[in-house]
Structures are given as C-alpha cells and as structure tokens.
Amino acid sequence: MLNNLKPQPADKILALMALYRDDPRPTKIDLGVGVYKNAEGVTPVMRAVKEAERRLVEEQTSKAYVALAGDPAYSNAMIELVLNNVVDRGRIAAVATPGGTGAVRQAFELIKGVSPDATVWVSNPTWPNHVSILNYLGMNHTAYRYFDGETRGVDFEGMIEDLAGASAGDVVLLHGCCHNPTGANLNQTQWQTVVDLLNEKGLIPMIDIAYQGFGDGLEEDAAATRLVASSVPECLIAASCSKNFGVYRERTGLLMAISEDAGNTAVTQGNLNHLNRQNFSFPPDHGARVVTTILTDDALRADWAAELEDTRLGMLRLREQLASELQRASGSDRFGFLAQHRGMFSRLGASADLVERLRAEHGIYMVSDSRLNIAGLNETTVPILAKAIVDTGI
C-alpha cells in the first residue's frame, strides 16, 4: 500500500523557512512565516497566558477528557469575545477544535454533509489552506474577485459582481478582519452591502476570524463578524486563538454555527459533536482552559488586552514607518497602501521573479505571491527592506 503513495507538493512556507535557515547572510530578513514576532524576533508567551498556566498547574486535578464539544465555559467565553451578545445565545451551537484550521475543516465537513452540491465562494486570493482543504474534501468551490493588484486595495465592485452570480444555498467564505494574505479589508459600508447581498441571494456566510485584536482593536475587529452574524438567518464562524493569545502550538480554536431559530440548535450541536467524534474525538483542552481562565478573570483579561493592544500598535507603527521609508526612497506615494492595510500581512503586488530577486540579492524572504509579514520587521530592518524593494524595481 505505502509503495503506491505519491509525493505531496512541498509547503511553500515551510520550504521558505528551510532556505532561510540555510542562508549564512547576517542581514537576512524573514517575512514569510505567519506567526507574530516581537522586535527581538521572538514569538513571546503573553503575560496573562503565563499566569493562567501557573494557576492551572496549581489547581487542575485531572487530565481526563472533558466533552466532545470541549469545555462549555470555553465556548461561552469565546462566543462573548467574538459576538458580544449580538446574537441570541440559544441560537448558537459551538465546538472546540484543534486551532482555527480545525474549525475551518469542521465547517467544511458540515457543509459537505448537509449541502453536498453547494459551492463555497472564496476570495481571490485567500489563505491557501482554505482551498487546499476544499480540494482534499472534493468540494465545489470558486473564487470571487477581492484584491486589486493596481491599488493594492479591495476590488469591491468585482467582488459584488462575482457574488451576484452565486446560487441560493451557496456558502461565502469571508475574512472577519485582517485579510490574509493581502491585509486589505472592507469598510463598514461595504460590509453592509455584502450583508444585503447575502440576504437577497439566500447565501450562507462562513467567517474565518483569526486575527481579532491585530487590526484596529478587539471590538473594532469583531464589528464585521457581529454585523453579519446578527443580520442573516444562518452563519458559520471559525475563530482562532493562535494569534491574539499567542498559543499557536496549543491548537485552540472554536467553530460556531448559528441557526435561524433556537429550536434547531440542539440538532446542530449534535452534528458538530458528531463531527468532532469522527475526526479527533475530544478536542485539545490546555489552550482552551488558558483562554477561558484569562477571559473570565477581570485582571487577567485587562492585562491580556493591554499586551495585545501594545502588539497591535507596534505592528501599526512598523506599517507607517515602512510606508514612510518607501516614500522617501522611491519619491512616490505608491506604497501608501501599506499604512492602510491591517493585521500581520500585506501583499506588495510584486511578481514571483521580483520576490525571488529580493531573496537572492538582498536576503529578504517572503512568499512568492509577495505576501510579507509586517511582524517580521523591526525599526532597524524597515529601512533595509525599503531600500531593497526600491532597488529591486518593485
């Protein structure tokens, strides 16, 4: 059997990491990996996380399984964080998952099981794993226009025109905030237009919110998700704690499924539990327990929110510094979009050949589609990157 296996394509980001590790140049810069790093190049354990873990070590008395859906306290805490009571809690079924990726996978599995003929509409571009999982599951999917390569903003007219061609019952995958990989986001007026289209066409939104708190603030970043969830009959939401709590390796996510009325929630919950049972039985608990401890303790929550805000403002300052350095180096405003984008990522709109030149000639590593991780920079490396971008002819 195993002799019949075919090699899988190499993961582009992991391959980029290997090249970076082997590069001897002391001035090399890693802008490819999708994790937050501080100015020292470290992905730190947040203060509140350390304290919550200390408490767990002292107080936890068992490592027995919790439940197929995970700890209800975790679901309640995350639902409050993301939705803040804009939807009746009785309409929401939820399960803990192994990271945001697990939530996305379970959402796709749910769609496939109940609406096998539905098409999932994904932005062009989107997080590559969205399309990879859809392909693996053999699900129908198509792209809608999203990123404008000229302005490096949202091609909203193209997006709406494409989604107008969707059929009732189709699913529209939306990024709740901090679009990955582009960093370009809809404004509130545009979100309302999307909501109106969803309702007019009978489309079901699925929101992937992986960066709440990294863009404009915890509340601001949840605004679009809350608008959509409170305005449509049904909605799926995949939430991740990897970034805003820094618990990447703990695999801490949540899938929410909002039914049209509370009478259907028990059946929906049972189906979500069943999916967890089929795929991994019981979800990881340590990260979920840490997150719950933080969100349900006023002091810990305040400290976590303060550190997260420092992280957000640090990335915003790097964006503004990079846009300013590029304006100075290029003599033009064509890179002003970098200060307007939000989250960890921005897409430069450069060709794969120019991205390769950045690596070969300047030791600057980013994904071939020109997505760069703003959090991979610091005040010292920003001018180096700006000069390299201009010298390369981007």
Coordinates of C-alpha atoms in Angstrom, one line a residue:
M1 CA 0.0 0.0 0.0
L2 CA 2.6 2.6 1.1
N3 CA 4.6 1.9 -2.1
N4 CA 1.7 3.4 -4.0
L5 CA 1.9 6.8 -2.3
K6 CA 2.8 9.8 -4.4
P7 CA 4.9 12.7 -3.1
Q8 CA 2.9 15.7 -2.0
P9 CA 3.8 19.2 -3.1
A10 CA 6.2 20.9 -0.7
D11 CA 4.6 23.5 1.5
K12 CA 5.8 26.8 0.2
I13 CA 6.2 28.5 3.6
L14 CA 8.0 25.5 5.1
A15 CA 10.3 25.4 2.1
L16 CA 11.0 29.1 2.5
M17 CA 11.8 28.5 6.2
A18 CA 14.4 25.9 5.2
L19 CA 16.0 28.3 2.7
Y20 CA 16.1 31.0 5.4
R21 CA 17.8 28.7 7.9
D22 CA 20.5 27.7 5.5
D23 CA 21.2 31.3 4.4
P24 CA 24.5 32.5 6.1
R25 CA 24.0 36.2 5.5
P26 CA 23.7 38.0 8.8
T27 CA 21.4 40.7 7.3
K28 CA 18.8 38.2 6.1
I29 CA 15.2 39.0 7.0
D30 CA 12.3 36.5 7.4
L31 CA 9.0 38.0 6.3
G32 CA 7.5 34.6 5.2
V33 CA 6.3 32.8 8.3
G34 CA 2.8 33.5 9.5
V35 CA 3.5 34.0 13.2
Y36 CA 3.8 37.2 15.3
K37 CA 7.4 38.1 16.3
N38 CA 8.5 40.9 18.6
A39 CA 11.4 43.3 17.8
E40 CA 13.8 40.6 19.0
G41 CA 12.4 38.1 16.6
V42 CA 10.7 36.0 19.3
T43 CA 7.2 34.8 19.5
P44 CA 6.6 35.5 23.2
V45 CA 4.4 33.9 25.7
M46 CA 2.0 36.6 26.8
R47 CA 2.0 37.6 30.5
A48 CA -1.6 36.6 31.1
V49 CA -1.0 33.2 29.4
K50 CA 1.9 32.5 31.8
E51 CA -0.2 33.4 34.8
A52 CA -3.1 31.4 33.6
E53 CA -0.9 28.4 33.1
R54 CA 0.6 28.8 36.5
R55 CA -2.8 28.7 38.0
L56 CA -3.7 25.6 36.0
V57 CA -0.6 23.8 37.2
E58 CA -1.5 24.5 40.8
E59 CA -5.3 24.0 40.6
Q60 CA -6.0 21.4 37.9
T61 CA -6.7 18.0 39.5
S62 CA -7.3 15.8 36.4
K63 CA -6.4 15.4 32.7
A64 CA -9.4 13.3 31.9
Y65 CA -11.4 14.0 28.8
V66 CA -13.8 17.0 29.0
A67 CA -16.5 16.6 26.3
L68 CA -16.8 16.1 22.6
A69 CA -17.6 19.8 22.2
G70 CA -14.9 20.8 24.7
D71 CA -15.4 22.8 27.9
P72 CA -18.7 24.8 27.7
A73 CA -17.1 27.6 29.6
Y74 CA -14.6 28.0 26.8
S75 CA -17.3 28.2 24.2
N76 CA -19.2 30.7 26.2
A77 CA -16.1 32.9 26.7
M78 CA -15.2 32.8 23.1
I79 CA -18.7 33.5 21.9
E80 CA -18.8 36.5 24.1
L81 CA -15.5 37.7 22.9
V82 CA -16.4 37.4 19.2
L83 CA -20.1 38.2 19.2
N84 CA -20.7 40.1 22.4
N85 CA -24.4 39.2 22.7
V86 CA -25.4 40.5 19.3
V87 CA -27.0 37.0 18.6
D88 CA -29.2 35.1 21.0
R89 CA -27.0 32.5 22.7
G90 CA -29.8 30.0 22.3
R91 CA -29.2 30.0 18.5
I92 CA -25.5 29.2 18.7
A93 CA -24.0 25.7 18.7
A94 CA -20.3 25.5 19.2
V95 CA -17.4 23.1 19.5
A96 CA -13.8 23.5 20.4
T97 CA -11.4 22.5 17.7
P98 CA -7.6 22.0 17.1
G99 CA -6.9 25.5 16.2
G100 CA -8.6 27.8 13.7
T101 CA -7.7 25.3 11.0
G102 CA -9.7 22.6 12.8
A103 CA -12.7 25.0 12.9
V104 CA -12.4 25.7 9.2
R105 CA -12.1 21.9 8.5
Q106 CA -15.1 21.0 10.6
A107 CA -17.2 23.8 9.0
F108 CA -16.4 22.5 5.5
E109 CA -17.2 19.0 6.7
L110 CA -20.6 20.2 8.0
I111 CA -21.3 22.0 4.7
K112 CA -20.3 18.9 2.7
G113 CA -22.5 16.6 4.8
V114 CA -25.7 18.7 4.7
S115 CA -25.3 20.5 1.3
P116 CA -23.0 18.5 -0.9
D117 CA -23.9 20.4 -4.0
A118 CA -23.3 23.8 -2.6
T119 CA -20.5 25.9 -3.9
V120 CA -18.1 27.6 -1.5
W121 CA -17.1 31.0 -2.7
V122 CA -13.6 32.1 -1.6
S123 CA -11.8 35.4 -2.1
N124 CA -9.0 35.7 -4.7
P125 CA -6.6 35.4 -3.0
T126 CA -7.4 33.7 0.3
W127 CA -5.4 31.7 2.9
P128 CA -4.1 28.8 0.8
N129 CA -5.2 26.2 3.3
H130 CA -8.9 27.2 2.6
V131 CA -8.6 26.0 -1.0
S132 CA -6.3 23.0 -0.1
I133 CA -8.9 21.6 2.4
L134 CA -11.8 22.2 0.0
N135 CA -9.9 20.3 -2.7
Y136 CA -9.0 17.5 -0.3
L137 CA -12.7 17.1 0.6
G138 CA -13.7 17.2 -3.1
M139 CA -16.0 20.2 -2.5
N140 CA -17.3 22.6 -5.1
H141 CA -15.6 26.0 -4.8
T142 CA -15.0 29.1 -6.9
A143 CA -13.2 32.4 -6.4
Y144 CA -14.6 35.9 -6.3
R145 CA -12.5 38.9 -7.1
Y146 CA -11.1 40.6 -4.0
F147 CA -7.6 42.1 -4.3
D148 CA -6.9 44.9 -6.8
G149 CA -3.4 44.5 -8.0
E150 CA -3.1 48.1 -9.1
T151 CA -4.4 49.9 -6.0
R152 CA -3.5 47.1 -3.5
G153 CA -6.9 47.6 -2.0
V154 CA -10.2 45.7 -2.3
D155 CA -11.8 45.3 -5.8
F156 CA -15.2 45.7 -4.2
E157 CA -17.1 46.2 -7.5
G158 CA -15.6 43.0 -8.8
M159 CA -16.4 41.2 -5.5
I160 CA -20.1 42.1 -5.6
E161 CA -20.4 41.4 -9.3
D162 CA -19.0 37.9 -8.8
L163 CA -21.0 37.1 -5.7
A164 CA -24.2 38.2 -7.5
G165 CA -23.7 35.0 -9.6
A166 CA -23.9 32.7 -6.6
S167 CA -26.9 30.5 -6.1
A168 CA -29.2 30.2 -3.1
G169 CA -27.6 27.9 -0.5
D170 CA -24.1 28.6 -1.6
V171 CA -21.6 29.5 1.1
V172 CA -19.5 32.7 1.0
L173 CA -16.2 32.5 2.9
L174 CA -15.3 35.9 4.4
H175 CA -12.3 37.0 6.4
G176 CA -13.6 38.7 9.6
C177 CA -10.7 41.1 9.8
C178 CA -7.0 41.5 8.7
H179 CA -7.4 39.7 5.4
N180 CA -4.8 37.0 4.8
P181 CA -2.8 37.3 2.6
T182 CA -3.5 40.8 1.4
G183 CA -4.1 43.0 4.5
A184 CA -6.8 44.8 2.5
N185 CA -10.2 45.0 4.3
L186 CA -13.8 46.1 3.6
N187 CA -15.1 49.2 5.3
Q188 CA -18.4 49.2 7.3
T189 CA -20.4 50.5 4.3
Q190 CA -19.1 47.7 2.1
W191 CA -19.8 45.1 4.8
Q192 CA -23.4 46.3 4.9
T193 CA -23.6 45.9 1.1
V194 CA -22.3 42.3 1.4
V195 CA -24.9 41.6 4.1
D196 CA -27.7 42.9 1.9
L197 CA -26.4 40.7 -1.0
L198 CA -26.2 37.6 1.2
N199 CA -29.8 38.1 2.3
E200 CA -31.1 38.9 -1.2
K201 CA -29.5 35.8 -2.7
G202 CA -30.1 33.4 0.1
L203 CA -26.3 32.8 0.7
I204 CA -24.8 31.4 3.8
P205 CA -21.8 33.3 5.2
M206 CA -18.8 31.5 6.8
I207 CA -16.5 33.8 8.6
D208 CA -12.9 33.0 9.4
I209 CA -11.8 35.3 12.2
A210 CA -8.2 34.5 13.1
Y211 CA -6.7 38.0 13.9
Q212 CA -9.2 39.7 16.3
G213 CA -7.2 42.4 18.0
F214 CA -4.4 42.7 15.5
G215 CA -6.1 45.2 13.2
D216 CA -8.0 48.2 14.7
G217 CA -8.7 46.8 18.1
L218 CA -10.6 43.9 19.8
E219 CA -14.0 45.5 19.4
E220 CA -13.4 47.1 16.0
D221 CA -12.1 43.9 14.5
A222 CA -15.2 42.0 15.6
A223 CA -17.6 44.6 14.2
A224 CA -17.9 43.0 10.7
T225 CA -18.5 39.5 12.1
R226 CA -21.1 40.8 14.5
L227 CA -22.9 42.7 11.7
V228 CA -23.0 39.6 9.5
A229 CA -24.0 37.2 12.3
S230 CA -26.8 39.5 13.6
S231 CA -28.2 40.2 10.1
V232 CA -28.6 36.7 8.5
P233 CA -30.6 33.6 9.3
E234 CA -27.6 31.2 9.4
C235 CA -23.9 31.7 9.8
L236 CA -20.8 29.7 10.5
I237 CA -17.8 31.3 12.3
A238 CA -14.3 29.8 12.7
A239 CA -12.3 31.5 15.4
S240 CA -8.7 31.1 16.3
C241 CA -6.8 31.9 19.5
S242 CA -3.4 31.3 18.0
K243 CA -2.5 34.9 17.2
N244 CA -4.3 37.1 19.7
F245 CA -3.4 34.8 22.7
G246 CA -0.1 33.6 21.2
V247 CA -1.0 30.0 21.9
Y248 CA 0.0 28.7 18.4
R249 CA 1.2 25.3 19.4
E250 CA -1.7 24.7 21.8
R251 CA -4.1 24.4 18.8
T252 CA -7.0 26.4 20.3
G253 CA -10.0 27.2 18.0
L254 CA -13.8 27.3 18.1
L255 CA -16.5 26.6 15.5
M256 CA -19.8 28.4 15.9
A257 CA -22.9 27.5 14.0
I258 CA -25.8 30.0 14.2
S259 CA -29.2 28.5 13.4
E260 CA -32.2 30.5 12.2
D261 CA -34.0 29.8 15.5
A262 CA -33.2 28.3 18.8
G263 CA -35.3 25.2 18.1
N264 CA -32.7 23.8 15.7
T265 CA -29.7 24.4 18.0
A266 CA -29.7 21.1 19.7
V267 CA -29.7 19.2 16.4
T268 CA -26.9 21.4 15.1
Q269 CA -24.9 20.9 18.3
G270 CA -25.3 17.1 18.0
N271 CA -24.0 17.2 14.5
L272 CA -21.0 19.3 15.5
N273 CA -20.3 16.9 18.3
H274 CA -20.5 14.0 15.8
L275 CA -18.0 15.6 13.5
N276 CA -15.6 16.1 16.4
R277 CA -16.0 12.4 17.3
Q278 CA -15.3 11.2 13.7
N279 CA -12.3 13.4 13.2
F280 CA -10.4 13.5 16.5
S281 CA -12.9 12.6 19.3
F282 CA -12.1 15.1 22.1
P283 CA -10.5 18.5 21.3
P284 CA -7.4 19.8 22.9
D285 CA -8.1 21.4 26.3
H286 CA -5.0 23.1 27.6
G287 CA -5.1 26.1 25.4
A288 CA -8.8 26.4 25.7
R289 CA -8.5 26.2 29.5
V290 CA -5.9 29.0 29.4
V291 CA -8.1 31.2 27.2
T292 CA -11.1 30.6 29.5
T293 CA -9.1 31.5 32.6
I294 CA -8.0 34.8 31.0
L295 CA -11.4 35.8 29.6
T296 CA -13.2 35.1 32.9
D297 CA -10.8 36.9 35.2
D298 CA -11.1 40.7 35.1
A299 CA -7.4 41.3 36.0
L300 CA -6.0 38.8 33.6
R301 CA -8.3 39.9 30.8
A302 CA -7.3 43.5 31.3
D303 CA -3.6 42.6 31.2
W304 CA -4.1 40.4 28.1
A305 CA -6.0 43.1 26.3
A306 CA -3.3 45.7 27.2
E307 CA -0.5 43.5 25.9
L308 CA -2.5 42.7 22.7
E309 CA -3.0 46.4 22.2
D310 CA 0.7 47.0 22.5
T311 CA 1.3 44.3 19.9
R312 CA -1.2 45.8 17.5
L313 CA 0.2 49.3 17.9
G314 CA 3.7 48.0 17.3
M315 CA 2.7 46.5 14.0
L316 CA 0.9 49.7 13.0
R317 CA 4.0 51.7 13.8
L318 CA 6.0 49.4 11.6
R319 CA 3.5 49.8 8.8
E320 CA 3.7 53.5 9.0
Q321 CA 7.5 53.5 9.2
L322 CA 7.7 51.2 6.1
A323 CA 5.3 53.4 4.1
S324 CA 7.3 56.5 5.0
E325 CA 10.7 54.9 4.2
L326 CA 9.4 53.7 0.9
Q327 CA 8.0 57.1 0.1
R328 CA 11.4 58.6 0.8
A329 CA 13.4 56.0 -1.1
S330 CA 11.1 55.9 -4.1
G331 CA 10.0 59.5 -4.3
S332 CA 6.3 58.4 -4.7
D333 CA 3.2 57.6 -2.7
R334 CA 2.6 54.3 -4.4
F335 CA 3.3 52.3 -1.2
G336 CA 0.9 54.3 0.9
F337 CA -1.4 51.2 1.0
L338 CA 0.9 49.6 3.5
A339 CA -0.2 52.0 6.2
Q340 CA -3.8 51.4 5.3
H341 CA -3.7 47.6 5.5
R342 CA -4.3 45.9 8.8
G343 CA -3.0 42.8 10.5
M344 CA 0.2 41.0 10.2
F345 CA 0.2 40.8 6.4
S346 CA 0.4 42.9 3.3
R347 CA 0.6 41.9 -0.3
L348 CA 3.1 44.1 -2.3
G349 CA 1.7 43.1 -5.7
A350 CA 5.1 42.1 -7.0
S351 CA 5.8 39.3 -9.4
A352 CA 7.3 36.0 -8.3
D353 CA 10.5 36.9 -10.2
L354 CA 10.9 40.1 -8.2
V355 CA 10.3 38.3 -4.9
E356 CA 13.0 35.8 -5.9
R357 CA 15.4 38.7 -6.6
L358 CA 14.7 40.1 -3.1
R359 CA 15.7 36.8 -1.7
A360 CA 18.7 36.1 -3.9
E361 CA 20.2 39.7 -3.9
H362 CA 19.1 41.0 -0.6
G363 CA 18.4 38.0 1.7
I364 CA 14.8 39.0 2.1
Y365 CA 12.4 36.1 2.4
M366 CA 8.7 36.4 1.6
V367 CA 6.1 34.1 0.0
S368 CA 6.2 34.1 -3.8
D369 CA 2.9 35.9 -4.1
S370 CA 4.6 38.9 -2.4
R371 CA 2.9 38.5 1.0
L372 CA 5.1 39.9 3.7
N373 CA 4.7 39.5 7.4
I374 CA 4.9 43.0 9.0
A375 CA 5.7 41.4 12.3
G376 CA 8.9 40.0 10.9
L377 CA 10.3 43.6 10.9
N378 CA 11.7 45.9 13.5
E379 CA 12.8 49.6 13.4
T380 CA 16.3 48.6 12.2
T381 CA 15.2 46.3 9.3
V382 CA 12.5 48.5 7.9
P383 CA 14.9 50.9 6.1
I384 CA 16.8 47.8 4.8
L385 CA 13.6 46.3 3.3
A386 CA 12.5 49.7 1.9
K387 CA 15.8 50.1 0.0
A388 CA 15.8 46.5 -1.2
I389 CA 12.2 46.9 -2.6
V390 CA 13.1 50.1 -4.5
D391 CA 16.5 48.7 -5.7
T392 CA 14.7 45.6 -7.0
G393 CA 12.3 47.7 -9.0
I394 CA 9.1 46.8 -7.3

